[in-house]
Short mmCIF file of C-alpha atoms in Angstrom, two decimals:
data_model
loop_
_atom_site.label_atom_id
_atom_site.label_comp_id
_atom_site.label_asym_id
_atom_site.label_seq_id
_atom_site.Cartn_x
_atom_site.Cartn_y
_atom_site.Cartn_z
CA UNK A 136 11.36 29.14 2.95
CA UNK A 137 8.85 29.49 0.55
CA UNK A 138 5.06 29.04 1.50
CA UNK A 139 2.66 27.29 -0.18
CA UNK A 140 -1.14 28.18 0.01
CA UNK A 141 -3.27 25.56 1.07
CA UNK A 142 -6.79 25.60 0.65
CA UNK A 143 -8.94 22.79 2.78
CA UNK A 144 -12.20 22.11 4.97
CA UNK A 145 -11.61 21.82 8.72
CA UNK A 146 -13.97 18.33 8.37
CA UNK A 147 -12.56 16.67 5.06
CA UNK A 148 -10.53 13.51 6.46
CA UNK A 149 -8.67 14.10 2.88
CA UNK A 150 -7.56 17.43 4.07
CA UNK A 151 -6.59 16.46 7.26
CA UNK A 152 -4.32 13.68 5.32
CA UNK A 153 -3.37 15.75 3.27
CA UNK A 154 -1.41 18.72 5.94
CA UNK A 155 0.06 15.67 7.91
CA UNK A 156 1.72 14.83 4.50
CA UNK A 157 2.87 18.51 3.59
CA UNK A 158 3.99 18.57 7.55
CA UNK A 159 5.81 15.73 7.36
CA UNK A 160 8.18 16.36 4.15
CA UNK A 161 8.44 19.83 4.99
CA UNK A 162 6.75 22.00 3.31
CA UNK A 163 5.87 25.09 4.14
CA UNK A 164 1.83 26.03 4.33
CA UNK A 165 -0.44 28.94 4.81
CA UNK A 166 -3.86 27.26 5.90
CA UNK A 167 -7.02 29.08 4.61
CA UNK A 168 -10.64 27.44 5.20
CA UNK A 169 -12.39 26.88 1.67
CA UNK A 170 -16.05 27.51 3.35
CA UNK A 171 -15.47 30.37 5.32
CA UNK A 172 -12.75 32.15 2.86
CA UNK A 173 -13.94 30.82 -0.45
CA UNK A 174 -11.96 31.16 -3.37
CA UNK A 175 -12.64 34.67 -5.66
CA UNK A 176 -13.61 34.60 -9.01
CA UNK A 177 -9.99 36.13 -10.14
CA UNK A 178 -8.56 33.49 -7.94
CA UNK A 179 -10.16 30.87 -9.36
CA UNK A 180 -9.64 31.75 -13.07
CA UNK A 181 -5.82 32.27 -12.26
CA UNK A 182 -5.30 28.82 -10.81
CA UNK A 183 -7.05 26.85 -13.07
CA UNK A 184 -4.79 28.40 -16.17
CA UNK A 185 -1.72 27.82 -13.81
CA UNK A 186 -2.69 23.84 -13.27
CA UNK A 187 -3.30 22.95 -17.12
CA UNK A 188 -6.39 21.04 -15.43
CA UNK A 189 -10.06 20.81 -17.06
CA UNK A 190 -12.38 23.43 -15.41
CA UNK A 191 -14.49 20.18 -14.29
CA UNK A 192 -11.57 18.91 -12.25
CA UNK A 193 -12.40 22.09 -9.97
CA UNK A 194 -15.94 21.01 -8.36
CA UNK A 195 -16.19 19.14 -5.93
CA UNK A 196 -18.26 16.53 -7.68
CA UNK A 197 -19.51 14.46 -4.69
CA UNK A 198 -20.61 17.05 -2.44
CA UNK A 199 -23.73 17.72 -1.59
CA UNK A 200 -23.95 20.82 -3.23
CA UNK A 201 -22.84 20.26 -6.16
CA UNK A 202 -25.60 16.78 -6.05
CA UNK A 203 -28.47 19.21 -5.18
CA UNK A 204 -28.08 21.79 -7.77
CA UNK A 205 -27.63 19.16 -10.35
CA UNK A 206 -24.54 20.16 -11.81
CA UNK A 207 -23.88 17.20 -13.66
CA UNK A 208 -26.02 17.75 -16.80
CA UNK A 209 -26.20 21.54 -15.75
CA UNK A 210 -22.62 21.91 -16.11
CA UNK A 211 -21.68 20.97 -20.19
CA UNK A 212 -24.41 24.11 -21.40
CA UNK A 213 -22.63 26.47 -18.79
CA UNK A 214 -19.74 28.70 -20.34
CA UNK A 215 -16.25 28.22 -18.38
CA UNK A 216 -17.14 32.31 -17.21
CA UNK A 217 -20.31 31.02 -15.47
CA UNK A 218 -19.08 27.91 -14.38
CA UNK A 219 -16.26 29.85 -12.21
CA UNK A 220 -18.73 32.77 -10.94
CA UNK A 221 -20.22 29.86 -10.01
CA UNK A 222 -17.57 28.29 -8.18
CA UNK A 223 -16.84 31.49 -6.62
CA UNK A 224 -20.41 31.36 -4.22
CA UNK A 225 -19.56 28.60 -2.46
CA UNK A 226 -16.52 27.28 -0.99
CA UNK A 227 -18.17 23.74 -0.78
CA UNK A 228 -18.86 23.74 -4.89
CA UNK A 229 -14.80 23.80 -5.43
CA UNK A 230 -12.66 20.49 -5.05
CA UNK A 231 -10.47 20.48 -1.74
CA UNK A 232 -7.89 20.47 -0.76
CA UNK A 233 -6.23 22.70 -3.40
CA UNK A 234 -1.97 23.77 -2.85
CA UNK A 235 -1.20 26.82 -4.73
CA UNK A 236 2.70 27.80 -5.21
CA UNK A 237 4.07 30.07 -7.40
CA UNK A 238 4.35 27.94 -10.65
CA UNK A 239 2.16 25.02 -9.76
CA UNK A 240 -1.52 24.03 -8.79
CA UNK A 241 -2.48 21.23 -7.47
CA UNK A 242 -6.33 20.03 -7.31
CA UNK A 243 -7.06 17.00 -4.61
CA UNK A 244 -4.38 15.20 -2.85
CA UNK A 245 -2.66 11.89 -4.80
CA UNK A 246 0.33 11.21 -2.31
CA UNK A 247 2.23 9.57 -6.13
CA UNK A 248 1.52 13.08 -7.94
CA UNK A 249 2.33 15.60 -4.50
CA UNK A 250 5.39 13.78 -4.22
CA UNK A 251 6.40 13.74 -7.77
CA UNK A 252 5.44 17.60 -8.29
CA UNK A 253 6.61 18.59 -4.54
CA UNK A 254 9.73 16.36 -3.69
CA UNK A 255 10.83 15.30 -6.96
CA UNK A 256 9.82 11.55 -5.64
CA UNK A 257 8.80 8.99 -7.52
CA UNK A 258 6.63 6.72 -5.44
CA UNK A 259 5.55 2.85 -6.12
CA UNK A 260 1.32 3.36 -7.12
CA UNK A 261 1.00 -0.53 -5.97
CA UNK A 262 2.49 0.46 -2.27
CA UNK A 263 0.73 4.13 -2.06
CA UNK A 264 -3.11 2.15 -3.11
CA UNK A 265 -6.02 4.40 -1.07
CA UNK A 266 -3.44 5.03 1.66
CA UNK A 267 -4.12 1.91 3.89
CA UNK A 268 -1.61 -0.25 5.42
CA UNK A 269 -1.77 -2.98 8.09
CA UNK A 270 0.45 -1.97 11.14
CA UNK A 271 1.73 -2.24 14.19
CA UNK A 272 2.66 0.70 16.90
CA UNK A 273 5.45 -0.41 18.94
CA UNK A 274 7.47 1.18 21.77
CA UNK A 275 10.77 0.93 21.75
CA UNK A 276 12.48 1.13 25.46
CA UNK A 277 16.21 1.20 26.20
CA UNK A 278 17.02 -0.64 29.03
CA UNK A 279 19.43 -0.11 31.79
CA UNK A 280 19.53 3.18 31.02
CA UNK A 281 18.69 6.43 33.17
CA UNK A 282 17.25 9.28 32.31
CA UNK A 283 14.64 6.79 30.07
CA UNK A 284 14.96 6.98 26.24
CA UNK A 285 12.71 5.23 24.18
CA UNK A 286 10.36 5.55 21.00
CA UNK A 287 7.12 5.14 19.91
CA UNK A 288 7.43 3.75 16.01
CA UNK A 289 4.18 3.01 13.69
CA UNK A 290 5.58 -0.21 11.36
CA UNK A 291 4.09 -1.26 7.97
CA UNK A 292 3.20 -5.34 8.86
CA UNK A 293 4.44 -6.43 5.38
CA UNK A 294 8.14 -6.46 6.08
CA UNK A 295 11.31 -8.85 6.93
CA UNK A 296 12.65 -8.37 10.53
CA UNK A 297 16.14 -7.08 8.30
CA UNK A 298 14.02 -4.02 7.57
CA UNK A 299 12.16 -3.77 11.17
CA UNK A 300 16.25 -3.49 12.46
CA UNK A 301 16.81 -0.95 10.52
CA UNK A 302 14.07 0.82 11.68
CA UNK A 303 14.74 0.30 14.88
CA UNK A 304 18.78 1.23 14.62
CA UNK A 305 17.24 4.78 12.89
CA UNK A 306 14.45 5.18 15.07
CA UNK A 307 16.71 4.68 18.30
CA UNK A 308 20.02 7.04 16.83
CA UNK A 309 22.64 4.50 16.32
CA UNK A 310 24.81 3.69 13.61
CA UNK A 311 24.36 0.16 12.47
CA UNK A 312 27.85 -0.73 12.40
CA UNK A 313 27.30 -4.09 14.91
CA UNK A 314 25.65 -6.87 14.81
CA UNK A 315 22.28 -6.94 15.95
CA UNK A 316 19.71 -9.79 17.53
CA UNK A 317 16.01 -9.70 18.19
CA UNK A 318 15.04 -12.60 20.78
CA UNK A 319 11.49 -14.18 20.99
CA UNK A 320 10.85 -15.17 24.37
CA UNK A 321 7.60 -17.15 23.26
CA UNK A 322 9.32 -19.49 20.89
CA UNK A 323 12.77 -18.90 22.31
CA UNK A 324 14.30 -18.08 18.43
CA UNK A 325 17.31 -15.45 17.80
CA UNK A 326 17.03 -13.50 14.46
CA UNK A 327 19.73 -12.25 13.42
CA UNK A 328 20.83 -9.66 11.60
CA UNK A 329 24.86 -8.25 10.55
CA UNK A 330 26.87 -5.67 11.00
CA UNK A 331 27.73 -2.55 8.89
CA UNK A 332 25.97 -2.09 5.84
CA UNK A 333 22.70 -3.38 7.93
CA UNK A 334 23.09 -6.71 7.11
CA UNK A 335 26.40 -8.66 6.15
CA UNK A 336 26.01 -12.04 5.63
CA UNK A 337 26.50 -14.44 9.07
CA UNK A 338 27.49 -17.62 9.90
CA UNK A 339 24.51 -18.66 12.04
CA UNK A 340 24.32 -21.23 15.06
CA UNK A 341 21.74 -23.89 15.10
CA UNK A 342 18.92 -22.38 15.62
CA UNK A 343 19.13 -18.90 14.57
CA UNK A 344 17.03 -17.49 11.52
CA UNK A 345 18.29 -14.65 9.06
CA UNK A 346 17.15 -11.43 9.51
CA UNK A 347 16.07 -10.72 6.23
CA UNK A 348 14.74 -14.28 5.64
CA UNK A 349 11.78 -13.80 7.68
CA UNK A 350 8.91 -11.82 7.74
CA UNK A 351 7.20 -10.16 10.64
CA UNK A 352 4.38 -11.96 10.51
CA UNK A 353 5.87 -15.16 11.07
CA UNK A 354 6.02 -14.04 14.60
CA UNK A 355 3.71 -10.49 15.11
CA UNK A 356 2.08 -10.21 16.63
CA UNK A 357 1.58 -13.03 18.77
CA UNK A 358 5.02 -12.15 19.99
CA UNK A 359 3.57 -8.91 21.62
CA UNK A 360 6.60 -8.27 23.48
CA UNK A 361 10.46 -9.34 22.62
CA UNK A 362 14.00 -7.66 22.75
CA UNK A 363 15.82 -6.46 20.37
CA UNK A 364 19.81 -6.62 21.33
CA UNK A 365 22.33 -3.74 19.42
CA UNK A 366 26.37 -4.06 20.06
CA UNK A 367 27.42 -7.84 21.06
CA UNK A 368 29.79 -6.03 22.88
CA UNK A 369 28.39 -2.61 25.02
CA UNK A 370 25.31 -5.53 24.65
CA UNK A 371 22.30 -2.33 24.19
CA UNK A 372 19.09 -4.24 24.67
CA UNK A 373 15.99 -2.84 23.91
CA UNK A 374 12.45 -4.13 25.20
CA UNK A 375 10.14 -3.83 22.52
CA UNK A 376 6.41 -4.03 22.94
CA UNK A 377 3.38 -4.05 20.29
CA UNK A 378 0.84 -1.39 21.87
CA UNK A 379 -1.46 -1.88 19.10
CA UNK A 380 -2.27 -3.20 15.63
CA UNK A 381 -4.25 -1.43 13.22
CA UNK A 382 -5.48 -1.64 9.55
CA UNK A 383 -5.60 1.88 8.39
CA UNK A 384 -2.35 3.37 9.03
CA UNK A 385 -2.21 6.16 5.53
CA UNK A 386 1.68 5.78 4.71
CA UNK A 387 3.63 2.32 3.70
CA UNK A 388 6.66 3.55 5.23
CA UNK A 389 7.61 3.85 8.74
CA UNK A 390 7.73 6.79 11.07
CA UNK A 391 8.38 7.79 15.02
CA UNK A 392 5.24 9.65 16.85
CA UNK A 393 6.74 10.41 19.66
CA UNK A 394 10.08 9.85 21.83
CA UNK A 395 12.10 10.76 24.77
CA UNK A 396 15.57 10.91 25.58
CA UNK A 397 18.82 11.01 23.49
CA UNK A 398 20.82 7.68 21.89
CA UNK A 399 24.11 6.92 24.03
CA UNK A 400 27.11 7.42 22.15
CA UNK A 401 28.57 4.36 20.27
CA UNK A 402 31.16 1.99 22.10
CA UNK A 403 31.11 4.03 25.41
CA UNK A 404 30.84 0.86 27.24
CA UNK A 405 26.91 -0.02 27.94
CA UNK A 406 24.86 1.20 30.47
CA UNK A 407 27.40 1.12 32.89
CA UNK A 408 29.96 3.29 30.67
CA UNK A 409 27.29 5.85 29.70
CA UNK A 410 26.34 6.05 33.42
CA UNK A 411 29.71 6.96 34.32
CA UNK A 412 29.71 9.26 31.18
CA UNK A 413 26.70 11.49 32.56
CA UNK A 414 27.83 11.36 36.29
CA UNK A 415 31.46 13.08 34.55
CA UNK A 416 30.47 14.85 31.45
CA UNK A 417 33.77 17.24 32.22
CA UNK A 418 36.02 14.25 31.53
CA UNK A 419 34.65 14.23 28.08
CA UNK A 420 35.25 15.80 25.19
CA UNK A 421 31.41 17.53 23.81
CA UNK A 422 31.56 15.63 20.58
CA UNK A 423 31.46 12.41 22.43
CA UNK A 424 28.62 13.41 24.40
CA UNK A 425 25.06 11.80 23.42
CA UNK A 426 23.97 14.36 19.85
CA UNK A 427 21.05 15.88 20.37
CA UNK A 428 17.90 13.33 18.94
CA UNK A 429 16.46 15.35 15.58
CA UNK A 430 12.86 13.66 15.17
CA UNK A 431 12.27 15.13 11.70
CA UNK A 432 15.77 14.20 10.16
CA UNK A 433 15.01 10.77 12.04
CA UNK A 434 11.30 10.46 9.95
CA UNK A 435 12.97 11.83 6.48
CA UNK A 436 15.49 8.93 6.84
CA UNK A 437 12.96 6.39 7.81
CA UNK A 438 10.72 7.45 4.34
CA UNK A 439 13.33 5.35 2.74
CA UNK A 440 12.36 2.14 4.05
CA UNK A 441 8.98 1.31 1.92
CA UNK A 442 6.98 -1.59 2.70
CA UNK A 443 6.08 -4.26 0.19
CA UNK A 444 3.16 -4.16 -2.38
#
């Protein structure tokens, strides 16, 4: 796979954003520390013909270093051959975090332009903003069902409980082809959402609400803990609680930070079925066996599901 150089300061919280990013859509990194391993004069001169960016574009214009020397009205009466000798002293003069590949440059990290230039995405500007979403971290629990599997999911607020099922059918392993219900023990209300194509359109009972008629925060969180039922019929229900809510979570999509345990197969019969299932694994046939739970295919399929603007 090819490997990108990546050029960053152990402190800058931009940095740091910017390598859970690359990590997350796989890409492929060689870390090098800007201060200690400062960019070379040759370097610097190769990159910045390679990004088609202004030389300016390459100092780090609100550091302190750049504030004491006074670059700002040093900088116009420099020549671009002083100006990257210059660069080339110090580490904390150059803009971070800088990816170098072997057709491309790419000088501070804009999630809409890495994505664009990186993965060929193009990304909504109004959803991406300065990277911070309202949230909730929720754990996902399977019950009924030993050795434990469950999730721990981080979910953009500003979404219908349609897309938190879908989340949760993804997050968990399953396929979405039943009908699914979350229940509200505080208010006593079913939402429900279809079958198949995550959502086919119901005849509901009195009562009931539409999955993708209402919006989480017409019940998150005071509802801090509900269920959320998969399969009428092998009846999977899931106890879901809200661990935490926070305003800065950097991505408007969601994403599972941590899990344990594999997804039962589909229509084995419940709990009581998949029991039987692990008690006998020699009566099956391997394919029908739980598939072993792939977190990063899991979080590349979840990257679909974008909260709103």
């Amino acid at each position: 796979m090819k490997k990108f150089l990546f050029l960053c300061y152990s402190k800058c919280s931009t940095c740091k954003k910017a390598e859970r990013w690359l990590t997350d859509n796989g890409v492929n990194i060689e870390m090098r520390d800007i201060k200690t391993a400062n960019p070379t004069a040759e370097e610097l001169l190769a990159w910045h013909k390679l990004s088609g960016l202004p030389l300016k574009k390459f100092f780090n214009t609100s550091g302190a270093s750049y504030k004491d020397m006074g670059l700002k009205d040093k900088l116009p009466d420099m020549s671009e051959d002083e100006q990257i000798k210059l660069l080339a002293t110090d580490g904390m003069l150059v803009k971070r975090p800088i990816l170098v590949g072997d057709n491309r440059v790419l000088v501070g990290f804009k999630e809409v332009e890495w994505a664009e230039k990186l993965l060929g995405e193009t990304l909504d500007k109004k959803t991406i903003g300065k990277g911070c979403v309202p949230a909730f971290v929720m754990k996902i629990t399977l019950k009924g069902v030993r050795p434990s599997v469950w999730r721990r999911v981080v979910v953009p607020q500003n979404m219908t409980f349609q897309k938190l099922g879908e989340i949760f059918i993804i997050a968990m392993g399953w396929s979405g082809y039943h009908m699914s219900v979350f229940e509200m023990p505080k208010t006593g209300v079913q939402i429900v959402m279809g079958a198949g194509a995550f959502g086919a359109r119901l005849g509901l009972d009195a009562g009931d609400l539409l999955a993708k008629k209402v919006k989480l925060s017409q019940f998150l969180p005071r509802e801090a803990k509900f269920s959320f039922i998969y399969d009428m019929g092998d009846y999977w229900e899931h106890k879901i609680v809200i661990e935490k809510v926070i305003d800065d979570y950097e991505f408007n999509y969601p994403q599972v930070t941590a899990y344990k345990g594999n997804c039962p197969p589909e229509d084995c019969g419940g709990s009581w079925g998949y029991e039987e299932m692990l008690e006998n694994p020699d009566d099956y046939d391997e394919e029908d066996m739980p598939a072993e739970y792939d977190l990063a295919e899991v979080n590349k399929e979840l990257k679909r599901i974008r909260a709103r603007g």
